[in-house]
XYZ file of C-alpha atoms in Angstrom:
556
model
C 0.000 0.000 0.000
C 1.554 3.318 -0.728
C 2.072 5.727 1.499
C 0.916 9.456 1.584
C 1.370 11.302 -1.580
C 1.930 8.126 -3.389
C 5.434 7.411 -2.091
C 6.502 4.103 -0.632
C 4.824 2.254 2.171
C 5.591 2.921 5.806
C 7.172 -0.122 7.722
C 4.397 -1.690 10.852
C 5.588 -0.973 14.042
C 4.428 -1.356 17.490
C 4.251 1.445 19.303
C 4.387 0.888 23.607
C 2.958 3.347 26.347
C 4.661 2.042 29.039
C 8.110 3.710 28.366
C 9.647 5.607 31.517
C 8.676 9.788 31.056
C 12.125 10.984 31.196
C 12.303 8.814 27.831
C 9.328 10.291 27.067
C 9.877 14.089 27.839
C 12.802 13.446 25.269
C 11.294 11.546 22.852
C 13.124 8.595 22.201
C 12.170 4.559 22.283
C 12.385 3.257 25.910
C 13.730 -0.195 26.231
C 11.453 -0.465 29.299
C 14.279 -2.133 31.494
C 13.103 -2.132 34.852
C 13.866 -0.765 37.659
C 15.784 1.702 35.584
C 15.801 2.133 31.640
C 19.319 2.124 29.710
C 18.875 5.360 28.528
C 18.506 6.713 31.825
C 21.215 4.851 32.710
C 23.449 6.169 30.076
C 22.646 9.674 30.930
C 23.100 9.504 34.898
C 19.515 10.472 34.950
C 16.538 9.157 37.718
C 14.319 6.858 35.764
C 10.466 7.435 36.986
C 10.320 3.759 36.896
C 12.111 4.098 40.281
C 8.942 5.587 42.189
C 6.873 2.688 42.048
C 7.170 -1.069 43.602
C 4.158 -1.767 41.149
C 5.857 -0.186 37.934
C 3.448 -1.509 34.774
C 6.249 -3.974 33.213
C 6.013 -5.283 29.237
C 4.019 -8.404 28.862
C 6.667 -10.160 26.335
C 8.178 -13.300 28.267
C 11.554 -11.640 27.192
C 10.896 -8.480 29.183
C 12.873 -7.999 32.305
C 10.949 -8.531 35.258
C 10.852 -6.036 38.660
C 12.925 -6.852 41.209
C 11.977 -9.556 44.052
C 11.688 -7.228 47.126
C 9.565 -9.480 49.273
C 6.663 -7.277 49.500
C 3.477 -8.116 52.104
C 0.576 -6.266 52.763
C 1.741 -5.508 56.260
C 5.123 -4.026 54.699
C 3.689 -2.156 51.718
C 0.721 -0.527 54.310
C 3.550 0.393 56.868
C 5.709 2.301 54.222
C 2.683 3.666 52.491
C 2.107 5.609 55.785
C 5.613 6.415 56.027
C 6.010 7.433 52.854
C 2.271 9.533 53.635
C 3.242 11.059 57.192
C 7.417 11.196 56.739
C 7.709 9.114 60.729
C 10.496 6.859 60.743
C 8.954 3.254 61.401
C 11.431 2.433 63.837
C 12.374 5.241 66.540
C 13.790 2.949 68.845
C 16.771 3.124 66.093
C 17.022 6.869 67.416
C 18.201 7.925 63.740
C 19.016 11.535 63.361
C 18.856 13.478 61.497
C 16.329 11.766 59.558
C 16.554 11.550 55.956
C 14.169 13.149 54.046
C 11.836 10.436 53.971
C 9.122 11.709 51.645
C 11.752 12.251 48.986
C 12.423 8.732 48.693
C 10.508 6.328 46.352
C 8.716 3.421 47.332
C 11.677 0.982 46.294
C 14.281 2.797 48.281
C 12.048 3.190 51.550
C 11.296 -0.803 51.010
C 14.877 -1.543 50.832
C 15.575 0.774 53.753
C 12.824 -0.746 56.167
C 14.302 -4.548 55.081
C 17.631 -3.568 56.971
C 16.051 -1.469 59.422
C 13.241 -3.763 60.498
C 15.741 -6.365 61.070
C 18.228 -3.660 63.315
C 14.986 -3.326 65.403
C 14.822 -6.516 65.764
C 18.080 -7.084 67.249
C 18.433 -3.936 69.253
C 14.884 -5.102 70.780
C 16.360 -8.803 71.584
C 19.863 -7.553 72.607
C 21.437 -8.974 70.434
C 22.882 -6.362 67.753
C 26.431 -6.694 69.021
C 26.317 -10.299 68.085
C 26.179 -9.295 64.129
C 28.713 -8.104 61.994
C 26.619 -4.854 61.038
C 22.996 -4.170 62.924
C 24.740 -1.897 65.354
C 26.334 -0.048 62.933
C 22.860 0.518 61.170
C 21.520 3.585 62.910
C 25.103 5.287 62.429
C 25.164 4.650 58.738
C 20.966 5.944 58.039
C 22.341 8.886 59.957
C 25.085 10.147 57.711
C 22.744 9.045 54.866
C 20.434 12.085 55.836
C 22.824 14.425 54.277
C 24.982 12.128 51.865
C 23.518 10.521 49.007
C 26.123 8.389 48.493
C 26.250 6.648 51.538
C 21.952 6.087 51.107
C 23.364 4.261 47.979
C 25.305 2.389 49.790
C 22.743 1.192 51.954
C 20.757 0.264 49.167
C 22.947 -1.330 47.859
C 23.663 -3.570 50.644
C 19.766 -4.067 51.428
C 19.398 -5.263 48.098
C 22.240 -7.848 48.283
C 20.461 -9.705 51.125
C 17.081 -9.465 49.723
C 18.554 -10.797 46.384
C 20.661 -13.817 48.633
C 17.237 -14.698 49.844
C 15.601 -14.450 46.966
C 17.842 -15.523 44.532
C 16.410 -12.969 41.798
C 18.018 -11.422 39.072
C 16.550 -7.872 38.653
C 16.987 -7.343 42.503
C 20.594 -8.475 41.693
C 20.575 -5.529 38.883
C 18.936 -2.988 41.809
C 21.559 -3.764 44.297
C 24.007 -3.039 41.282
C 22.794 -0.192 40.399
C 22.889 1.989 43.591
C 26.258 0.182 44.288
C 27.586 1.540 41.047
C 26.123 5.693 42.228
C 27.556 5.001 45.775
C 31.018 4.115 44.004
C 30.547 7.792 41.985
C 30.054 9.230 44.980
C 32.817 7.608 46.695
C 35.423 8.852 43.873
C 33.686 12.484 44.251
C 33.470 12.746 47.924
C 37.584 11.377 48.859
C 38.302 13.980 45.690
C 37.152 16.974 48.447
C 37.808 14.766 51.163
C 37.227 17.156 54.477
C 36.673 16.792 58.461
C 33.329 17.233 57.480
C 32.541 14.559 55.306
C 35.166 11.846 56.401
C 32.622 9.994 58.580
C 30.280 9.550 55.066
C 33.811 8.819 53.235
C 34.511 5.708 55.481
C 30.702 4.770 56.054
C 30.643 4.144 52.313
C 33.970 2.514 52.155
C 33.127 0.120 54.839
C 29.355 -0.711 53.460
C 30.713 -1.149 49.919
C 33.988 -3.263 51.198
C 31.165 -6.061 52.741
C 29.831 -6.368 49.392
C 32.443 -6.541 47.217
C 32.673 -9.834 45.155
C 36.183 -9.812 43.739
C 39.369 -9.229 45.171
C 40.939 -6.316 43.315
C 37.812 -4.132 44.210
C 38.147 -5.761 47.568
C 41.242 -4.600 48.037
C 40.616 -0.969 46.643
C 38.212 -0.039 49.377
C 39.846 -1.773 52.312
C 43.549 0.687 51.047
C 41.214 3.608 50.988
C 39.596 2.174 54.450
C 42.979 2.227 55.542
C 44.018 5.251 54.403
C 40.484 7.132 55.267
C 41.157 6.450 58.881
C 44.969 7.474 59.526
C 43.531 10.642 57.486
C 40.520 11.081 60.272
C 43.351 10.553 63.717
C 43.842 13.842 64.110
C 39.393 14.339 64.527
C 38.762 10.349 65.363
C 37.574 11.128 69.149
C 34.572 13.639 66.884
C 33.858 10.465 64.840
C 30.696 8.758 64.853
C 32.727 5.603 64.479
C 35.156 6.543 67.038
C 34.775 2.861 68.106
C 35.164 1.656 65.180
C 38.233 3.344 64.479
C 39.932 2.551 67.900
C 39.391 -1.330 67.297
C 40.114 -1.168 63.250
C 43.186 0.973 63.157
C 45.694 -0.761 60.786
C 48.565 -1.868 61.433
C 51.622 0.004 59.767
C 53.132 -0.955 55.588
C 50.218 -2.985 55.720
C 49.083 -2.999 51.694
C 46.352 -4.826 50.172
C 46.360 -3.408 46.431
C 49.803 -4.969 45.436
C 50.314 -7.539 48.168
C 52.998 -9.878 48.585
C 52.079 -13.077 49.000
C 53.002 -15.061 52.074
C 55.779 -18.164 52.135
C 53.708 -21.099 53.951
C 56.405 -23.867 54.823
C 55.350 -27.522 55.389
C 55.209 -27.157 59.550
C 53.137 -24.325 59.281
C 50.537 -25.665 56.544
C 50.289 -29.119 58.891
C 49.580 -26.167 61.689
C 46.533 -25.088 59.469
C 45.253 -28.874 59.048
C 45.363 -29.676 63.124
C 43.274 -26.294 63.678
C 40.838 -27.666 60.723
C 40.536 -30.739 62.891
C 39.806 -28.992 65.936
C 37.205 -26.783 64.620
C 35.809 -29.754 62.732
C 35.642 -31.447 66.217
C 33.985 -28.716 67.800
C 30.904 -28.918 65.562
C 31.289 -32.482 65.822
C 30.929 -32.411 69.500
C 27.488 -30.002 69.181
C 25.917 -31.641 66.192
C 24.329 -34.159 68.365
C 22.666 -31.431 70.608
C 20.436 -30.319 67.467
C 18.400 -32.724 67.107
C 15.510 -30.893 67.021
C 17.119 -28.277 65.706
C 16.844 -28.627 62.205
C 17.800 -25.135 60.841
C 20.579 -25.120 62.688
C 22.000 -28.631 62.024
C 22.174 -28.028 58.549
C 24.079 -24.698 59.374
C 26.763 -26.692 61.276
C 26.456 -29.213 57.905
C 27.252 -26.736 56.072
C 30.268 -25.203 58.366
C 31.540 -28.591 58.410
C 31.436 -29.096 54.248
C 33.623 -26.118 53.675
C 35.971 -27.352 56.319
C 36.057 -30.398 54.413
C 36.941 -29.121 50.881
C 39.517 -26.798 52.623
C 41.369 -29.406 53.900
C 41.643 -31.613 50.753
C 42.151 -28.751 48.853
C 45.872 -27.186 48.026
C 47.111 -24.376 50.214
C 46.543 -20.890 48.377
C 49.054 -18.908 47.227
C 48.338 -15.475 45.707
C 45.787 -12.921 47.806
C 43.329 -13.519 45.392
C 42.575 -17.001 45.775
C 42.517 -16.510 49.544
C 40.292 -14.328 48.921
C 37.989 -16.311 46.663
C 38.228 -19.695 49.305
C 37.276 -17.732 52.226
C 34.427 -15.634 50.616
C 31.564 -18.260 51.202
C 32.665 -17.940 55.221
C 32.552 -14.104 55.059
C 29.113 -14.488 53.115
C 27.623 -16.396 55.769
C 28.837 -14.004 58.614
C 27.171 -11.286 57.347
C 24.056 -13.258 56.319
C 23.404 -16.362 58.415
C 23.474 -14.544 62.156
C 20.422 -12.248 61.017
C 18.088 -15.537 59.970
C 19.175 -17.909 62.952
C 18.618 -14.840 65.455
C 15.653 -13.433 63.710
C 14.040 -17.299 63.557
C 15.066 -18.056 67.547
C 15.395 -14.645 69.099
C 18.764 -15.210 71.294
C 18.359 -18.811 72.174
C 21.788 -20.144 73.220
C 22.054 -22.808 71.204
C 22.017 -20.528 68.244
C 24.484 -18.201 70.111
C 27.441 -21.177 70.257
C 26.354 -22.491 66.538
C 27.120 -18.977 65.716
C 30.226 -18.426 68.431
C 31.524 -21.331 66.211
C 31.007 -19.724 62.768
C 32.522 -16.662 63.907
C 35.386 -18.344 65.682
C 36.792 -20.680 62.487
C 36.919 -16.993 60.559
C 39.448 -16.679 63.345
C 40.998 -19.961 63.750
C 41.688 -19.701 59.641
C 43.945 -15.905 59.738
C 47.272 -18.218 60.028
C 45.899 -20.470 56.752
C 45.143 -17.264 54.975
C 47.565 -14.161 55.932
C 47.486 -12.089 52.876
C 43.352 -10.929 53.024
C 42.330 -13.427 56.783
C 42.383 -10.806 59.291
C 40.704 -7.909 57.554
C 38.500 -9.914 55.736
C 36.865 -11.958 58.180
C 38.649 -12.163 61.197
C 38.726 -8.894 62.828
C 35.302 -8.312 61.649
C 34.301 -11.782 64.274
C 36.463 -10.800 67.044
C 33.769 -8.064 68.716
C 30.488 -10.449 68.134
C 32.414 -13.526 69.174
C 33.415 -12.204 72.566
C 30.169 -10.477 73.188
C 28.429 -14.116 72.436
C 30.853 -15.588 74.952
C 29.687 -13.170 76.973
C 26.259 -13.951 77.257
C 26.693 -17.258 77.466
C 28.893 -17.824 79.910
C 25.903 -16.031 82.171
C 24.505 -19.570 81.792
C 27.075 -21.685 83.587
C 24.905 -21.830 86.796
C 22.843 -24.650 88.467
C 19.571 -22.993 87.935
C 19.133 -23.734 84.152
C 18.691 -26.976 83.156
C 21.267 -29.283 81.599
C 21.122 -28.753 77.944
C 21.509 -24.629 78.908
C 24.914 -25.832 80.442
C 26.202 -28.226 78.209
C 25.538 -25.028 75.639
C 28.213 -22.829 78.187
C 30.712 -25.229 78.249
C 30.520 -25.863 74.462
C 31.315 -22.449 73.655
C 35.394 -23.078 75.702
C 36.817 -23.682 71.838
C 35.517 -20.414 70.506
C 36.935 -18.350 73.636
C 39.852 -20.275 73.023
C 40.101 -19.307 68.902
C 39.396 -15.667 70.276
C 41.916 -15.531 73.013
C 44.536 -16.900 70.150
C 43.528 -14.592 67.419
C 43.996 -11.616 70.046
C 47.523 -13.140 70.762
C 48.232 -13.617 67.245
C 47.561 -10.024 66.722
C 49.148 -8.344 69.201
C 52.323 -9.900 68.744
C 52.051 -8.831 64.871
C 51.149 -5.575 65.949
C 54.141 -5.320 68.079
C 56.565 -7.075 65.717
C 55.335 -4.095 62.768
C 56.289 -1.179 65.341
C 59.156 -3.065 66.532
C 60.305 -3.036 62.489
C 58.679 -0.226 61.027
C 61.784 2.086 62.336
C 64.548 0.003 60.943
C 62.778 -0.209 57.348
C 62.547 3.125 54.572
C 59.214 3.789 54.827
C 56.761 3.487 51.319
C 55.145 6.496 50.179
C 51.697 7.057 52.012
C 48.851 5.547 49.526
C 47.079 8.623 49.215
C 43.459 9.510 48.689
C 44.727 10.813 45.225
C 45.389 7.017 44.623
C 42.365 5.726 46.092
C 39.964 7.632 43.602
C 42.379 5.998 40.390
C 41.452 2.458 42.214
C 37.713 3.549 42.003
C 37.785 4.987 39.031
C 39.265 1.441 37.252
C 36.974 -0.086 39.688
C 33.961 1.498 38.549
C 34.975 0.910 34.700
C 34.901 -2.904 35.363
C 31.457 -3.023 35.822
C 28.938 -2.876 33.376
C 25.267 -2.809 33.467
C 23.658 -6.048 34.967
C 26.561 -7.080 37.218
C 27.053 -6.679 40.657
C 28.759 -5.872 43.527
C 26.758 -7.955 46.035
C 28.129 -11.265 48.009
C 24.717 -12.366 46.593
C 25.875 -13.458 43.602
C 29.210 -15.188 43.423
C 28.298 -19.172 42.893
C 26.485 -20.488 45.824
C 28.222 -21.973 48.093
C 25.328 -24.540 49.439
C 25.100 -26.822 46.115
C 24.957 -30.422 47.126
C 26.820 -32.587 45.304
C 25.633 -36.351 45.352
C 27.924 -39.394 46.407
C 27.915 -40.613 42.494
C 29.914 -36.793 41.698
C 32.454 -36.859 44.276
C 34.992 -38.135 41.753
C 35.135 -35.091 39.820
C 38.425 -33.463 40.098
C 36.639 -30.041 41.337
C 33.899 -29.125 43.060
C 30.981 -26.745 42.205
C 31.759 -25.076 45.605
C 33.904 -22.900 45.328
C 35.909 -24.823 42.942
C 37.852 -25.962 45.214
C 39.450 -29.221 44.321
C 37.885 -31.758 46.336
C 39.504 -35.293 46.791
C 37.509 -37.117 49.722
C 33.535 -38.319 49.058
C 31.138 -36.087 50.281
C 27.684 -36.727 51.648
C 24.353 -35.095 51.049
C 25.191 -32.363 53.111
C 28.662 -31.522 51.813
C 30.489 -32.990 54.803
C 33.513 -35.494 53.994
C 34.075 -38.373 54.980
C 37.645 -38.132 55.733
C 38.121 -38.696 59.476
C 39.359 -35.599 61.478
C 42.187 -36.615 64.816
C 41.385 -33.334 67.148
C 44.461 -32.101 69.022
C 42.357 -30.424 71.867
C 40.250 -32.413 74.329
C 36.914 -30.796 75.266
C 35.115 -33.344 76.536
C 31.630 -33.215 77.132
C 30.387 -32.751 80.873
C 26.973 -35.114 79.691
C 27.485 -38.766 79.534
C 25.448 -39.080 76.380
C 24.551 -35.951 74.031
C 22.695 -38.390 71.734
C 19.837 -38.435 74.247
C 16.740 -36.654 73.023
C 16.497 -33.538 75.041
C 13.517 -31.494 76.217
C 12.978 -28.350 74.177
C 14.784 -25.801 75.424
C 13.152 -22.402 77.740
C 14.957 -19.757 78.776
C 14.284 -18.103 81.467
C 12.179 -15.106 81.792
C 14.651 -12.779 83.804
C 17.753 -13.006 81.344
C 18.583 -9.469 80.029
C 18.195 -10.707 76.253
C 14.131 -11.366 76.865
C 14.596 -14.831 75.836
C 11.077 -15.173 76.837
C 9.563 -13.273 73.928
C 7.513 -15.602 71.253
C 9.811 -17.370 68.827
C 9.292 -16.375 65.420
C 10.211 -13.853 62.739
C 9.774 -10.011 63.290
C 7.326 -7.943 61.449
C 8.776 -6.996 58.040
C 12.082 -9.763 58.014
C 11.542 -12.634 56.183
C 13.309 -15.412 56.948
C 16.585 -16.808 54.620
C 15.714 -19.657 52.976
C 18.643 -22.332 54.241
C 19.807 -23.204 50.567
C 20.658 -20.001 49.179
C-alpha cells in the first residue's frame, strides 16, 4: 500500500505506552528495562520507573521482570504511611537526622525498612552486638540524611540480602545499580575529602567493602579504608565511628592493592590442618545437641562441608585465591546470624552455633595471611566475645542441663578468640618493633584511592554486581555418584575425599584439643529448650520472625 502522496509504504511498528517519562519528555524509544531504563542509565539520569514497587512492566516473556523485594501487605501498608506522614517506622533506632523520607521512592524506603526492620529486631532482643553490622545501622541511616552516596550504599547492601534470599536477578541488577552511584560518589566525595565529610567517606567505604565480590575491588576499598582512617586521627575522638576506628586501626606498611604473597612452609601448613581438625571437632561435638534443631543442624552441615573441601584442597598462594576460598565464610557471617537470630530470638544454642562460625573466621587468619584478618577475622572478634559473653551467664545450676552443656561448648571459641587476640598483638608489636629500621613506602594517598575507584567502577557494566549475593552459591549439594570429579561446584575448590548429602567429607578428622563433654550421652533426646524469663536478652519473647524480616531460605 503506498504511502501518503503516493510514495513508498511505511514499515508496521508497534508502538508501547509504558516507556519511563524521562524517555518520554525526550522523545526517544524506551527499552522499558526495569527498575531503571538504559537510557537513563546512560545519561546519569533518575528513571520514573524508580517511584513505584508496582511499575506496569512489558508483557513479552523476554521483558525484564521487577525486582523480588519481598513485599506483604503488612510491609507495603507500613511504608505507604511512612512514605504519607514522613515518621520513621522504627524510633527505637534513634536515627538523626532523619533523611528526608518523603523524597524517597517506594523501592528505596522498602529496601531501607528490610535492613532497618531487622536492626529493630536485634536492638529489641539484645542482640545487635552479636552481628557483623545491625549496630552499625543507625550510624550509617544517619550520615545518609545528608549524603547521598552513603543512602546508595545502603541500598545497595539491602538489596544484596534481599537478592541472597531471593535468589532474583533484577533485585541483583537494583543492588548493582545503587552500588555503582555510591562508588561515583565515593570517587567524588575522597576527591574533596574534608573533616566534614570523612565519617560519610569511610561509612561508604566500609558498606561497599562487605559487598564486594572480587578481590581487586576488595582490596581498593579496604587501602582507601585504611588510608580514610589514619587521614581522620587527628578528629577520630569527633567520629561517629570513634569505636570503630579505635578497634580497626591498621597496622603500619600494611598494603592490600599490590600484596605480597606469604611463604607457607610444610610445619606451618600441617599447623593449618590440626586447627581444621579442631574446629571440625567442635561442631562435631554439638551436632548431636540439634536434634531438634533442624535449621541449625544443617548450618553446622554446612560449616563442616567447607571445612572439608579446605582441607583436601591445596594451600593458596596469591591474595586472590585466599580471597575467593574464604568468601563463602565471610558471606555467611554477614548473612546467616540475622536468619538464625531473627528465627530463635537469642536462644543459646544458636548463640554457640554462631560463636563457632565466627570463631573458624578466626581460627583460619594463620591459613590465609594475605586478606584473613581484615576480611573476616577482625570483623568476628567483637560479636564472638560479646556471644561468649552472654553465654557464659549460663554456667549456673539454675538452668537446666542442655543450657549448660551449651556454656561449656562455647570453651573452643573463647579459646580461637583468646589466640587470634595473641596472634595479633604480637604482629602488631613485631610491625612497630620493624617499622623504624625499614625506609618507609610512600603514604597511599586519597589521590590514589579515587584511580582504584575509578578502574573499579569501569569494570562493571550494566547487569553485574557488587553484592556477596551473587558469586556461585556456596550450598550446592553434590551427590555421592559426583564426588569423583576433580573439582567441586563449591567454590571450585578441588575436592579429593567423598562427600555426603550435606557436603560434609568423609575423611576422618584426629582433634588435638580435648573438650570433653560434661553429659554422659549428648545423643539423648532432650527437652525443648526455655529460657528463662529474667535473662537481660528477653529470651522469653515468642519465637518467630519479626514484622517486616523474612526469613533466609537455608539453601541459598
Amino acid at each position: 500500500m503506498a504511502g501518503p502522496g503516493g510514495g513508498p509504504s511505511r514499515r508496521s511498528h508497534t508502538k508501547s505506552r509504558k516507556g519511563c517519562k524521562t524517555c518520554k519528555r525526550r522523545h526517544i524509544r524506551c527499552d522499558e528495562t526495569f527498575p531503571q531504563c538504559r537510557n537513563c542509565t546512560k545519561h546519569q539520569v533518575r528513571c520514573d520507573y524508580m517511584d513505584s514497587p508496582t511499575a506496569v512492566l512489558p508483557e513479552s516473556p523476554q521483558s525484564p521482570q521487577q525486582p523480588n523485594l519481598l513485599w506483604t501487605p503488612e510491609i507495603e501498608a507500613t511504608i505507604e504511611l511512612w512514605r504519607h506522614t514522613g515518621e520513621f517506622p522504627f524510633p527505637e533506632l534513634r536515627v538523626y537526622p532523619h533523611p528526608q523520607w518523603r523524597a524517597l521512592t517506594m523501592v528505596d524506603l522498602r529496601l531501607i525498612h528490610h535492613l532497618s526492620s531487622i536492626s529493630n529486631e536485634m536492638f529489641r532482643n539484645g542482640t545487635s552486638k552479636s552481628t557483623l553490622w545491625t549496630d552499625m545501622m543507625p550510624k550509617f541511616l544517619s550520615i545518609a540524611a545528608s549524603h547521598s552516596f552513603v543512602m546508595h550504599s545502603i541500598l545497595a547492601f539491602s538489596a544484596s540480602h534481599l537478592a541472597w534470599i531471593s535468589q532474583s536477578t533484577e533485585t541483583r541488577n537494583l543492588a548493582f545499580h545503587h552500588a555503582s552511584l555510591a562508588l561515583k560518589g565515593l570517587h567524588d566525595g575522597i576527591t574533596n575529602f574534608t573533616k566534614h565529610n570523612s565519617d560519610a567517606i569511610l561509612a561508604s567505604s566500609l558498606l561497599l567493602a562487605w559487598q564486594a565480590t572480587d578481590w581487586r575491588g576488595w582490596a581498593s576499598l579496604v587501602t582507601g579504608t585504611k588510608t580514610v582512617i589514619q587521614s581522620m586521627q587527628p578528629w577520630r575522638h569527633e567520629s561517629l565511628f570513634a569505636d570503630y576506628i579505635a578497634e580497626h586501626t591498621p597496622m603500619p606498611n600494611r598494603h592490600f592493592m599490590n600484596p605480597i604473597s606469604t611463604m607457607v612452609s610444610q610445619e606451618a601448613r600441617r599447623e593449618h590442618m590440626n586447627a581444621l581438625a579442631d574446629i571440625h571437632a567442635s561442631l562435631q561435638r554439638l551436632q548431636p545437641y540439634l536434634v531438634r534443631n533442624e535449621q541449625e543442624s544443617k548450618w553446622v552441615d554446612q560449616l563442616k562441608g567447607y571445612l572439608d573441601r579446605l582441607r583436601s584442597s591445596s594451600q593458596p598462594q596469591s591474595p586472590e585465591e585466599q580471597f575467593n576460598q574464604l568468601y563463602a565464610l565471610r558471606k555467611w557471617l554477614f548473612w546467616v546470624p540475622i536468619s538464625l537470630l531473627a528465627a530463635k530470638r537469642g536462644d543459646v544454642t544458636v548463640l554457640v552455633i554462631l560463636a563457632h562460625f565466627y570463631a573458624t573466621a578466626l581460627a583460619l587468619e594463620p591459613m590465609f595471611p594475605d586478606v584473613a584478618s581484615v576480611f573476616v577475622a577482625d570483623l568476628s572478634l567483637r560479636p564472638l566475645e560479646e556471644i561468649t559473653q552472654l553465654v557464659q551467664g549460663f554456667q549456673d545450676p539454675r538452668y537446666g542441663s542442655h543450657v549448660q552443656t551449651m556454656a561449656y561448648l562455647i570453651r573452643f571459641p573463647m579459646d580461637m578468640a583468646a589466640s587470634y587476640k595473641a596472634r595479633r598483638d604480637w604482629a602488631r608489636q613485631q610491625s612497630v618493633a620493624v617499622a623504624p629500621m625499614q625506609q618507609q613506602p610512600p603514604a597511599y594517598a586519597l589521590e590514589s584511592i579515587n584511580q582504584d575507584l575509578e578502574n573499579h567502577i569501569a569494570q562493571y557494566s550494566y547487569g553485574q554486581s557488587l553484592s556477596p549475593a551473587f558469586a556461585p552459591s556456596p550450598l550446592t549439594f553434590v551427590s555421592p555418584g559426583m564426588a569423583s570429579t576433580p573439582t567441586s561446584p563449591y567454590l571450585e575448590v578441588p575436592r579429593s575425599a567423598p562427600v555426603d548429602a550435606y557436603g560434609t567429607s568423609s575423611t576422618s578428622y584426629t582433634s588435638s584439643n580435648s573438650y570433653a563433654s560434661p553429659l554422659g550421652s549428648p545423643a539423648a533426646l532432650l527437652p525443648p529448650y526455655s529460657a528463662p524469663q529474667e535473662h537481660a536478652m528477653a529470651f522469653g519473647m515468642q519465637s518467630g520472625y519479626p514484622s517486616g524480616f523474612v526469613a533466609t531460605p537455608i539453601w541459598t
